[in-house]
Amino acid sequence: MNDSRRRAQSAISLCAMLSMPILKFAAGADNKVVMLDMYRAMAKSDIGQYPLENDNLASLAGVLKYLANVVREEGQDANREGRSKGIDTVIRTRVKVKNPSFDLDNAAQYKRLHTDFGPYAVFDYGQSVNEELDVVYSHEAGNWVGIQAAPDWGSLFEKREPSFWFSLGGFCPNLPWKPMPLKDKSGAVLYSTPRCDKANKKDLCEAKGTTDKPDAKCLKDASEKPILSGLCADGADSDNETPEKDPTGEATCAYTYGKPVSVDLDDLVEIQKQECGGGRPCKDWADFRANCDDPNLKRVFSKDGTIVSAVSPVDGKPFCVEYSIHPDCVESCSGKCPYLDSREDVEYEIGLPYWKGRCSDKSNQKRVEKLGFALGLAKAEEAHEIVHEDVLKAATTCLVEGSNICTPNIFDDKNSVGGPYCSRAYSGVCWLCYIPGSVNLPSDAAEYGVCPFDILSHPDYKDAPSPVCSSKKASEGCCLYTNTCDGTDDPAEASLDADGLALMQKKCFTEKSSTPMLTFMNRYVASKNPAWMVESKDKQAIDKAYGFWRNSFLTIDFADFSEAAEGLAIEYKVTSTSKPETTTTTVEPGKPGGAQPWVVAVILIGVIVLATACYFFVVFSKRQQVTLPPPEQDVLELRAGAV
């Protein structure tokens, strides 16, 4: 995917919605309560210490992008004692959102985003970096929850898996939590926020204070009172994962949140599986950094792309790196990076296995799912479900009265054009998607995501006209959504071609299992060589099968599937009995080489007929012996024997 397409994806929802002047926040009382999970990378010691307000959080894929590009990246201070910004933990927090009313006729850029959210604000030490949003905070709308598509940062994530950042508006958003700039004991400046830049005559440097004693420079609403938090009173529920309280949609009650679930980054990347100090398990990141045994991890990429020893410039001691990547791939996975990735003789990454494959969409997907599973998403690694089942079951509508943003275009009374639809299946956020293979697709459909297979059964669309498919070929996608494809989805009988493979995608999604794909693989390799099979319990085979389906249609080159399947094939094992003249070949039922049922039936019938004939022959012979008179001599002998 080129840079322009990635930028287009990041902006698609915003651009689509800005072009529709009817989209404004309705009155807060009319908005729906939306429940979704938000994620944050942070220091473990800070969990629960401060309320989540004037903060930025992310979707699951969004927080992984942040970790991948800000936290894990080598090239930072070689003498650091921890990961960037002290981050060692990721949390998942259940948030309920009901934004207040918006009615900014002269500020079209602040209209409703993704049907439920307001404009995104970047917070730095609790201070909004976006000066242009001050007018929005000062408006009668008060505070809100904002959203934007997460920046790409060079990590490839396919369009069907979008990622987002969220902003939770808080008290006095224009001022920082602490006075700026931050200084050390000697008075040297350590850090300052962008809005405390005296060189450019920006002097919002005072701490915001408290709601009881706010600073005089705090933004004020129409009644000249300081802007209060969008977090509802008693909205931080420390006892329940799902907050009991619902937001009201008032200016001071836009969201509530529940008890967080957390995972330690060291556990996520399995740092304890690395050996330190001569063979013992590494304790944590710091222990790994200083004492890991693996010499391959004591290397790093230099600025010119060569690999050099990872050595501290201060004391000359070697250290181990969590991850380092070739400089051509630091900013983007385009350009020279795909060339490096495609060459087996070129090493372009160094680091722990969890982080390897930065420029692989499949590797990124596996990372997202592993992080989701670690944070309590039970089906993340077995069914590609990266949204909690509680959020999915809520089935909150994406439709907004008076808007057609999530309504497919209808070209007659019975049929739609395959989009745009909206789905929460990727992050809990309404995301524009389309059904591939539909006729008369919207001209910008290529910039949408691909809808999940069950989009037409969602309450929003179950009574809507179905799209017209360009064909009944499963490999074109559309008929999988409308259940009108030619062929069977029985993995034991499906055609061994691209259409059969596509039918297996839908079958795996329906059953939430890779078993149909493994069966299909087995049949395919057996068709190439009757002695071949794919071991269904082999981890590599399971991973490969899992990678050939998701919760939406994948366009897959059948040659790629063939190559992968044949690469997994092994031969049947032949075992011998203890009798030297007899050899028994063990063949699994249903595999090529096994006896067919009709053959067995014919043989069995033949045996029965033959046995019946033999029986009547023997009986008839005995009857003939009784009726025929024996020779006289034999009769006398019999009589004598009887005496």
GROMACS .gro file of N, CA, C and O in nm, residues 537-632:
model
  384
  537LYS      N    1  -0.241  -3.146   1.401
  537LYS     CA    2  -0.201  -3.097   1.533
  537LYS      C    3  -0.067  -3.025   1.531
  537LYS      O    4  -0.020  -2.979   1.635
  538ASP      N    5  -0.007  -3.014   1.414
  538ASP     CA    6   0.120  -2.945   1.401
  538ASP      C    7   0.100  -2.794   1.414
  538ASP      O    8   0.013  -2.737   1.348
  539LYS      N    9   0.179  -2.730   1.500
  539LYS     CA   10   0.159  -2.587   1.528
  539LYS      C   11   0.177  -2.504   1.401
  539LYS      O   12   0.102  -2.409   1.377
  540GLN      N   13   0.276  -2.539   1.320
  540GLN     CA   14   0.297  -2.462   1.198
  540GLN      C   15   0.179  -2.474   1.104
  540GLN      O   16   0.136  -2.376   1.042
  541ALA      N   17   0.122  -2.595   1.095
  541ALA     CA   18   0.005  -2.615   1.009
  541ALA      C   19  -0.115  -2.536   1.061
  541ALA      O   20  -0.189  -2.475   0.984
  542ILE      N   21  -0.134  -2.538   1.192
  542ILE     CA   22  -0.245  -2.464   1.252
  542ILE      C   23  -0.229  -2.314   1.226
  542ILE      O   24  -0.326  -2.245   1.191
  543ASP      N   25  -0.107  -2.262   1.241
  543ASP     CA   26  -0.082  -2.120   1.218
  543ASP      C   27  -0.108  -2.083   1.072
  543ASP      O   28  -0.165  -1.977   1.043
  544LYS      N   29  -0.064  -2.169   0.980
  544LYS     CA   30  -0.085  -2.141   0.838
  544LYS      C   31  -0.234  -2.139   0.805
  544LYS      O   32  -0.283  -2.050   0.737
  545ALA      N   33  -0.305  -2.239   0.854
  545ALA     CA   34  -0.449  -2.245   0.828
  545ALA      C   35  -0.520  -2.124   0.886
  545ALA      O   36  -0.608  -2.065   0.823
  546TYR      N   37  -0.481  -2.084   1.006
  546TYR     CA   38  -0.541  -1.969   1.073
  546TYR      C   39  -0.517  -1.840   0.994
  546TYR      O   40  -0.601  -1.749   0.994
  547GLY      N   41  -0.403  -1.833   0.925
  547GLY     CA   42  -0.370  -1.713   0.849
  547GLY      C   43  -0.447  -1.698   0.720
  547GLY      O   44  -0.444  -1.592   0.658
  548PHE      N   45  -0.519  -1.805   0.678
  548PHE     CA   46  -0.593  -1.799   0.552
  548PHE      C   47  -0.739  -1.760   0.570
  548PHE      O   48  -0.818  -1.771   0.477
  549TRP      N   49  -0.776  -1.714   0.688
  549TRP     CA   50  -0.912  -1.663   0.706
  549TRP      C   51  -0.912  -1.557   0.815
  549TRP      O   52  -0.825  -1.553   0.900
  550ARG      N   53  -1.011  -1.470   0.809
  550ARG     CA   54  -1.035  -1.370   0.913
  550ARG      C   55  -1.185  -1.351   0.923
  550ARG      O   56  -1.263  -1.431   0.873
  551ASN      N   57  -1.226  -1.240   0.986
  551ASN     CA   58  -1.370  -1.219   1.001
  551ASN      C   59  -1.431  -1.147   0.883
  551ASN      O   60  -1.549  -1.116   0.882
  552SER      N   61  -1.350  -1.122   0.781
  552SER     CA   62  -1.399  -1.063   0.657
  552SER      C   63  -1.327  -1.129   0.541
  552SER      O   64  -1.231  -1.203   0.559
  553PHE      N   65  -1.374  -1.103   0.419
  553PHE     CA   66  -1.320  -1.170   0.301
  553PHE      C   67  -1.177  -1.129   0.273
  553PHE      O   68  -1.143  -1.010   0.272
  554LEU      N   69  -1.093  -1.228   0.248
  554LEU     CA   70  -0.954  -1.204   0.208
  554LEU      C   71  -0.937  -1.243   0.061
  554LEU      O   72  -0.981  -1.350   0.020
  555THR      N   73  -0.873  -1.157  -0.015
  555THR     CA   74  -0.838  -1.193  -0.152
  555THR      C   75  -0.705  -1.268  -0.148
  555THR      O   76  -0.602  -1.211  -0.113
  556ILE      N   77  -0.709  -1.397  -0.180
  556ILE     CA   78  -0.591  -1.482  -0.168
  556ILE      C   79  -0.558  -1.544  -0.303
  556ILE      O   80  -0.646  -1.600  -0.370
  557ASP      N   81  -0.434  -1.535  -0.343
  557ASP     CA   82  -0.388  -1.603  -0.464
  557ASP      C   83  -0.381  -1.753  -0.432
  557ASP      O   84  -0.309  -1.794  -0.341
  558PHE      N   85  -0.455  -1.835  -0.507
  558PHE     CA   86  -0.458  -1.979  -0.476
  558PHE      C   87  -0.319  -2.040  -0.486
  558PHE      O   88  -0.289  -2.140  -0.418
  559ALA      N   89  -0.232  -1.982  -0.568
  559ALA     CA   90  -0.095  -2.033  -0.579
  559ALA      C   91  -0.022  -2.019  -0.445
  559ALA      O   92   0.060  -2.105  -0.408
  560ASP      N   93  -0.051  -1.911  -0.373
  560ASP     CA   94   0.011  -1.893  -0.241
  560ASP      C   95  -0.038  -1.999  -0.143
  560ASP      O   96   0.039  -2.053  -0.063
  561PHE      N   97  -0.169  -2.028  -0.151
  561PHE     CA   98  -0.224  -2.134  -0.065
  561PHE      C   99  -0.161  -2.268  -0.101
  561PHE      O  100  -0.122  -2.346  -0.013
  562SER      N  101  -0.150  -2.297  -0.231
  562SER     CA  102  -0.093  -2.424  -0.276
  562SER      C  103   0.049  -2.441  -0.226
  562SER      O  104   0.086  -2.548  -0.175
  563GLU      N  105   0.127  -2.335  -0.240
  563GLU     CA  106   0.266  -2.342  -0.196
  563GLU      C  107   0.276  -2.367  -0.045
  563GLU      O  108   0.357  -2.449   0.001
  564ALA      N  109   0.192  -2.298   0.031
  564ALA     CA  110   0.194  -2.315   0.176
  564ALA      C  111   0.151  -2.455   0.215
  564ALA      O  112   0.212  -2.519   0.302
  565ALA      N  113   0.045  -2.505   0.153
  565ALA     CA  114  -0.007  -2.638   0.186
  565ALA      C  115   0.095  -2.747   0.153
  565ALA      O  116   0.121  -2.838   0.234
  566GLU      N  117   0.152  -2.740   0.032
  566GLU     CA  118   0.250  -2.841  -0.007
  566GLU      C  119   0.375  -2.834   0.078
  566GLU      O  120   0.442  -2.936   0.100
  567GLY      N  121   0.408  -2.715   0.128
  567GLY     CA  122   0.522  -2.702   0.217
  567GLY      C  123   0.501  -2.768   0.351
  567GLY      O  124   0.597  -2.799   0.424
  568LEU      N  125   0.374  -2.792   0.387
  568LEU     CA  126   0.341  -2.856   0.515
  568LEU      C  127   0.321  -3.006   0.501
  568LEU      O  128   0.310  -3.077   0.602
  569ALA      N  129   0.315  -3.056   0.377
  569ALA     CA  130   0.280  -3.196   0.354
  569ALA      C  131   0.387  -3.291   0.405
  569ALA      O  132   0.508  -3.267   0.393
  570ILE      N  133   0.341  -3.401   0.465
  570ILE     CA  134   0.430  -3.509   0.507
  570ILE      C  135   0.372  -3.638   0.452
  570ILE      O  136   0.255  -3.645   0.416
  571GLU      N  137   0.454  -3.745   0.443
  571GLU     CA  138   0.406  -3.872   0.390
  571GLU      C  139   0.342  -3.955   0.499
  571GLU      O  140   0.379  -3.946   0.615
  572TYR      N  141   0.247  -4.042   0.455
  572TYR     CA  142   0.188  -4.137   0.549
  572TYR      C  143   0.296  -4.228   0.604
  572TYR      O  144   0.392  -4.263   0.534
  573LYS      N  145   0.279  -4.271   0.729
  573LYS     CA  146   0.371  -4.367   0.788
  573LYS      C  147   0.323  -4.508   0.757
  573LYS      O  148   0.205  -4.537   0.764
  574VAL      N  149   0.416  -4.600   0.727
  574VAL     CA  150   0.385  -4.739   0.700
  574VAL      C  151   0.437  -4.823   0.816
  574VAL      O  152   0.555  -4.815   0.850
  575THR      N  153   0.352  -4.904   0.878
  575THR     CA  154   0.392  -4.987   0.990
  575THR      C  155   0.375  -5.133   0.954
  575THR      O  156   0.286  -5.169   0.876
  576SER      N  157   0.458  -5.224   1.007
  576SER     CA  158   0.454  -5.367   0.976
  576SER      C  159   0.411  -5.445   1.098
  576SER      O  160   0.445  -5.411   1.211
  577THR      N  161   0.335  -5.559   1.076
  577THR     CA  162   0.297  -5.647   1.185
  577THR      C  163   0.414  -5.739   1.217
  577THR      O  164   0.517  -5.739   1.147
  578SER      N  165   0.400  -5.824   1.320
  578SER     CA  166   0.508  -5.912   1.361
  578SER      C  167   0.527  -6.030   1.268
  578SER      O  168   0.629  -6.097   1.269
  579LYS      N  169   0.423  -6.064   1.184
  579LYS     CA  170   0.436  -6.175   1.090
  579LYS      C  171   0.523  -6.132   0.973
  579LYS      O  172   0.496  -6.033   0.907
  580PRO      N  173   0.630  -6.208   0.944
  580PRO     CA  174   0.725  -6.165   0.841
  580PRO      C  175   0.667  -6.158   0.701
  580PRO      O  176   0.718  -6.085   0.619
  581GLU      N  177   0.562  -6.234   0.673
  581GLU     CA  178   0.511  -6.236   0.536
  581GLU      C  179   0.393  -6.141   0.515
  581GLU      O  180   0.338  -6.134   0.407
  582THR      N  181   0.353  -6.070   0.621
  582THR     CA  182   0.234  -5.985   0.611
  582THR      C  183   0.271  -5.841   0.644
  582THR      O  184   0.335  -5.816   0.746
  583THR      N  185   0.232  -5.747   0.560
  583THR     CA  186   0.256  -5.604   0.584
  583THR      C  187   0.123  -5.531   0.583
  583THR      O  188   0.044  -5.549   0.490
  584THR      N  189   0.099  -5.452   0.686
  584THR     CA  190  -0.025  -5.376   0.696
  584THR      C  191   0.005  -5.229   0.680
  584THR      O  192   0.089  -5.176   0.754
  585THR      N  193  -0.059  -5.163   0.586
  585THR     CA  194  -0.041  -5.019   0.568
  585THR      C  195  -0.154  -4.947   0.638
  585THR      O  196  -0.271  -4.973   0.612
  586THR      N  197  -0.118  -4.856   0.728
  586THR     CA  198  -0.218  -4.781   0.803
  586THR      C  199  -0.255  -4.655   0.726
  586THR      O  200  -0.170  -4.572   0.699
  587VAL      N  201  -0.381  -4.643   0.691
  587VAL     CA  202  -0.429  -4.526   0.617
  587VAL      C  203  -0.544  -4.464   0.694
  587VAL      O  204  -0.635  -4.533   0.738
  588GLU      N  205  -0.538  -4.334   0.715
  588GLU     CA  206  -0.645  -4.267   0.788
  588GLU      C  207  -0.775  -4.272   0.709
  588GLU      O  208  -0.775  -4.260   0.586
  589PRO      N  209  -0.890  -4.287   0.778
  589PRO     CA  210  -1.019  -4.290   0.709
  589PRO      C  211  -1.041  -4.162   0.630
  589PRO      O  212  -1.011  -4.053   0.679
  590GLY      N  213  -1.095  -4.179   0.507
  590GLY     CA  214  -1.128  -4.063   0.426
  590GLY      C  215  -1.012  -4.010   0.346
  590GLY      O  216  -1.029  -3.921   0.265
  591LYS      N  217  -0.888  -4.060   0.371
  591LYS     CA  218  -0.773  -4.012   0.297
  591LYS      C  219  -0.758  -4.092   0.167
  591LYS      O  220  -0.803  -4.208   0.158
  592PRO      N  221  -0.689  -4.036   0.065
  592PRO     CA  222  -0.666  -4.110  -0.057
  592PRO      C  223  -0.593  -4.240  -0.027
  592PRO      O  224  -0.498  -4.244   0.049
  593GLY      N  225  -0.635  -4.352  -0.089
  593GLY     CA  226  -0.573  -4.481  -0.064
  593GLY      C  227  -0.660  -4.569   0.022
  593GLY      O  228  -0.645  -4.689   0.026
  594GLY      N  229  -0.757  -4.517   0.096
  594GLY     CA  230  -0.847  -4.595   0.179
  594GLY      C  231  -0.955  -4.660   0.094
  594GLY      O  232  -0.988  -4.615  -0.015
  595ALA      N  233  -1.013  -4.772   0.144
  595ALA     CA  234  -1.118  -4.842   0.071
  595ALA      C  235  -1.243  -4.755   0.062
  595ALA      O  236  -1.283  -4.696   0.161
  596GLN      N  237  -1.303  -4.748  -0.057
  596GLN     CA  238  -1.424  -4.672  -0.075
  596GLN      C  239  -1.544  -4.751  -0.023
  596GLN      O  240  -1.549  -4.875  -0.036
  597PRO      N  241  -1.647  -4.689   0.034
  597PRO     CA  242  -1.761  -4.759   0.093
  597PRO      C  243  -1.834  -4.851  -0.005
  597PRO      O  244  -1.875  -4.961   0.032
  598TRP      N  245  -1.850  -4.812  -0.132
  598TRP     CA  246  -1.924  -4.896  -0.226
  598TRP      C  247  -1.848  -5.023  -0.259
  598TRP      O  248  -1.908  -5.130  -0.282
  599VAL      N  249  -1.715  -5.016  -0.257
  599VAL     CA  250  -1.634  -5.136  -0.283
  599VAL      C  251  -1.654  -5.237  -0.171
  599VAL      O  252  -1.671  -5.357  -0.193
  600VAL      N  253  -1.650  -5.189  -0.049
  600VAL     CA  254  -1.670  -5.275   0.067
  600VAL      C  255  -1.807  -5.343   0.060
  600VAL      O  256  -1.823  -5.462   0.088
  601ALA      N  257  -1.910  -5.268   0.021
  601ALA     CA  258  -2.046  -5.321   0.013
  601ALA      C  259  -2.056  -5.433  -0.090
  601ALA      O  260  -2.117  -5.538  -0.066
  602VAL      N  261  -1.996  -5.411  -0.208
  602VAL     CA  262  -2.000  -5.512  -0.313
  602VAL      C  263  -1.933  -5.641  -0.267
  602VAL      O  264  -1.983  -5.752  -0.288
  603ILE      N  265  -1.816  -5.628  -0.204
  603ILE     CA  266  -1.744  -5.746  -0.156
  603ILE      C  267  -1.827  -5.821  -0.052
  603ILE      O  268  -1.837  -5.944  -0.054
  604LEU      N  269  -1.887  -5.745   0.038
  604LEU     CA  270  -1.968  -5.807   0.144
  604LEU      C  271  -2.086  -5.884   0.085
  604LEU      O  272  -2.116  -5.997   0.126
  605ILE      N  273  -2.155  -5.826  -0.011
  605ILE     CA  274  -2.268  -5.893  -0.076
  605ILE      C  275  -2.221  -6.021  -0.146
  605ILE      O  276  -2.285  -6.127  -0.138
  606GLY      N  277  -2.105  -6.014  -0.211
  606GLY     CA  278  -2.050  -6.131  -0.279
  606GLY      C  279  -2.022  -6.244  -0.183
  606GLY      O  280  -2.049  -6.361  -0.211
  607VAL      N  281  -1.965  -6.208  -0.067
  607VAL     CA  282  -1.935  -6.310   0.034
  607VAL      C  283  -2.063  -6.376   0.083
  607VAL      O  284  -2.071  -6.499   0.099
  608ILE      N  285  -2.167  -6.296   0.107
  608ILE     CA  286  -2.295  -6.349   0.155
  608ILE      C  287  -2.357  -6.444   0.052
  608ILE      O  288  -2.404  -6.554   0.084
  609VAL      N  289  -2.356  -6.404  -0.074
  609VAL     CA  290  -2.411  -6.489  -0.180
  609VAL      C  291  -2.337  -6.621  -0.190
  609VAL      O  292  -2.394  -6.730  -0.200
  610LEU      N  293  -2.202  -6.614  -0.185
  610LEU     CA  294  -2.120  -6.734  -0.193
  610LEU      C  295  -2.147  -6.827  -0.075
  610LEU      O  296  -2.161  -6.949  -0.091
  611ALA      N  297  -2.156  -6.770   0.047
  611ALA     CA  298  -2.182  -6.850   0.166
  611ALA      C  299  -2.319  -6.917   0.157
  611ALA      O  300  -2.335  -7.035   0.194
  612THR      N  301  -2.417  -6.847   0.106
  612THR     CA  302  -2.551  -6.904   0.091
  612THR      C  303  -2.551  -7.021  -0.007
  612THR      O  304  -2.611  -7.127   0.016
  613ALA      N  305  -2.482  -7.004  -0.117
  613ALA     CA  306  -2.473  -7.109  -0.218
  613ALA      C  307  -2.407  -7.234  -0.161
  613ALA      O  308  -2.452  -7.347  -0.184
  614CYS      N  309  -2.299  -7.212  -0.085
  614CYS     CA  310  -2.228  -7.325  -0.025
  614CYS      C  311  -2.318  -7.398   0.073
  614CYS      O  312  -2.318  -7.522   0.082
  615TYR      N  313  -2.396  -7.322   0.149
  615TYR     CA  314  -2.485  -7.384   0.249
  615TYR      C  315  -2.587  -7.476   0.182
  615TYR      O  316  -2.606  -7.592   0.221
  616PHE      N  317  -2.654  -7.426   0.079
  616PHE     CA  318  -2.755  -7.506   0.011
  616PHE      C  319  -2.693  -7.627  -0.061
  616PHE      O  320  -2.752  -7.734  -0.071
  617PHE      N  321  -2.573  -7.611  -0.108
  617PHE     CA  322  -2.504  -7.721  -0.174
  617PHE      C  323  -2.478  -7.835  -0.076
  617PHE      O  324  -2.502  -7.952  -0.104
  618VAL      N  325  -2.430  -7.799   0.046
  618VAL     CA  326  -2.402  -7.900   0.148
  618VAL      C  327  -2.529  -7.971   0.191
  618VAL      O  328  -2.536  -8.093   0.202
  619VAL      N  329  -2.636  -7.893   0.217
  619VAL     CA  330  -2.763  -7.953   0.259
  619VAL      C  331  -2.817  -8.047   0.152
  619VAL      O  332  -2.862  -8.159   0.180
  620PHE      N  333  -2.814  -8.005   0.030
  620PHE     CA  334  -2.866  -8.088  -0.081
  620PHE      C  335  -2.788  -8.218  -0.094
  620PHE      O  336  -2.843  -8.325  -0.115
  621SER      N  337  -2.654  -8.209  -0.075
  621SER     CA  338  -2.569  -8.328  -0.086
  621SER      C  339  -2.604  -8.430   0.020
  621SER      O  340  -2.610  -8.550  -0.004
  622LYS      N  341  -2.628  -8.383   0.145
  622LYS     CA  342  -2.661  -8.475   0.254
  622LYS      C  343  -2.793  -8.546   0.226
  622LYS      O  344  -2.810  -8.665   0.254
  623ARG      N  345  -2.889  -8.473   0.174
  623ARG     CA  346  -3.018  -8.535   0.142
  623ARG      C  347  -3.002  -8.645   0.036
  623ARG      O  348  -3.065  -8.751   0.043
  624GLN      N  349  -2.919  -8.623  -0.059
  624GLN     CA  350  -2.897  -8.722  -0.164
  624GLN      C  351  -2.834  -8.849  -0.107
  624GLN      O  352  -2.866  -8.961  -0.145
  625GLN      N  353  -2.744  -8.835  -0.009
  625GLN     CA  354  -2.678  -8.951   0.052
  625GLN      C  355  -2.779  -9.037   0.127
  625GLN      O  356  -2.770  -9.159   0.134
  626VAL      N  357  -2.880  -8.984   0.187
  626VAL     CA  358  -2.980  -9.061   0.263
  626VAL      C  359  -3.073  -9.140   0.172
  626VAL      O  360  -3.109  -9.254   0.199
  627THR      N  361  -3.111  -9.091   0.063
  627THR     CA  362  -3.211  -9.156  -0.024
  627THR      C  363  -3.151  -9.262  -0.116
  627THR      O  364  -3.222  -9.353  -0.161
  628LEU      N  365  -3.022  -9.254  -0.146
  628LEU     CA  366  -2.963  -9.353  -0.238
  628LEU      C  367  -2.931  -9.482  -0.161
  628LEU      O  368  -2.872  -9.477  -0.053
  629PRO      N  369  -2.969  -9.598  -0.214
  629PRO     CA  370  -2.938  -9.725  -0.146
  629PRO      C  371  -2.791  -9.760  -0.156
  629PRO      O  372  -2.733  -9.751  -0.264
  630PRO      N  373  -2.728  -9.801  -0.045
  630PRO     CA  374  -2.586  -9.835  -0.049
  630PRO      C  375  -2.564  -9.975  -0.107
  630PRO      O  376  -2.657 -10.054  -0.114
  631PRO      N  377  -2.439 -10.004  -0.150
  631PRO     CA  378  -2.410 -10.141  -0.197
  631PRO      C  379  -2.440 -10.242  -0.087
  631PRO      O  380  -2.432 -10.212   0.031
  632GLU      N  381  -2.469 -10.370  -0.125
  632GLU     CA  382  -2.510 -10.473  -0.030
  632GLU      C  383  -2.405 -10.501   0.075
  632GLU      O  384  -2.434 -10.516   0.193
   0.00000   0.00000   0.00000
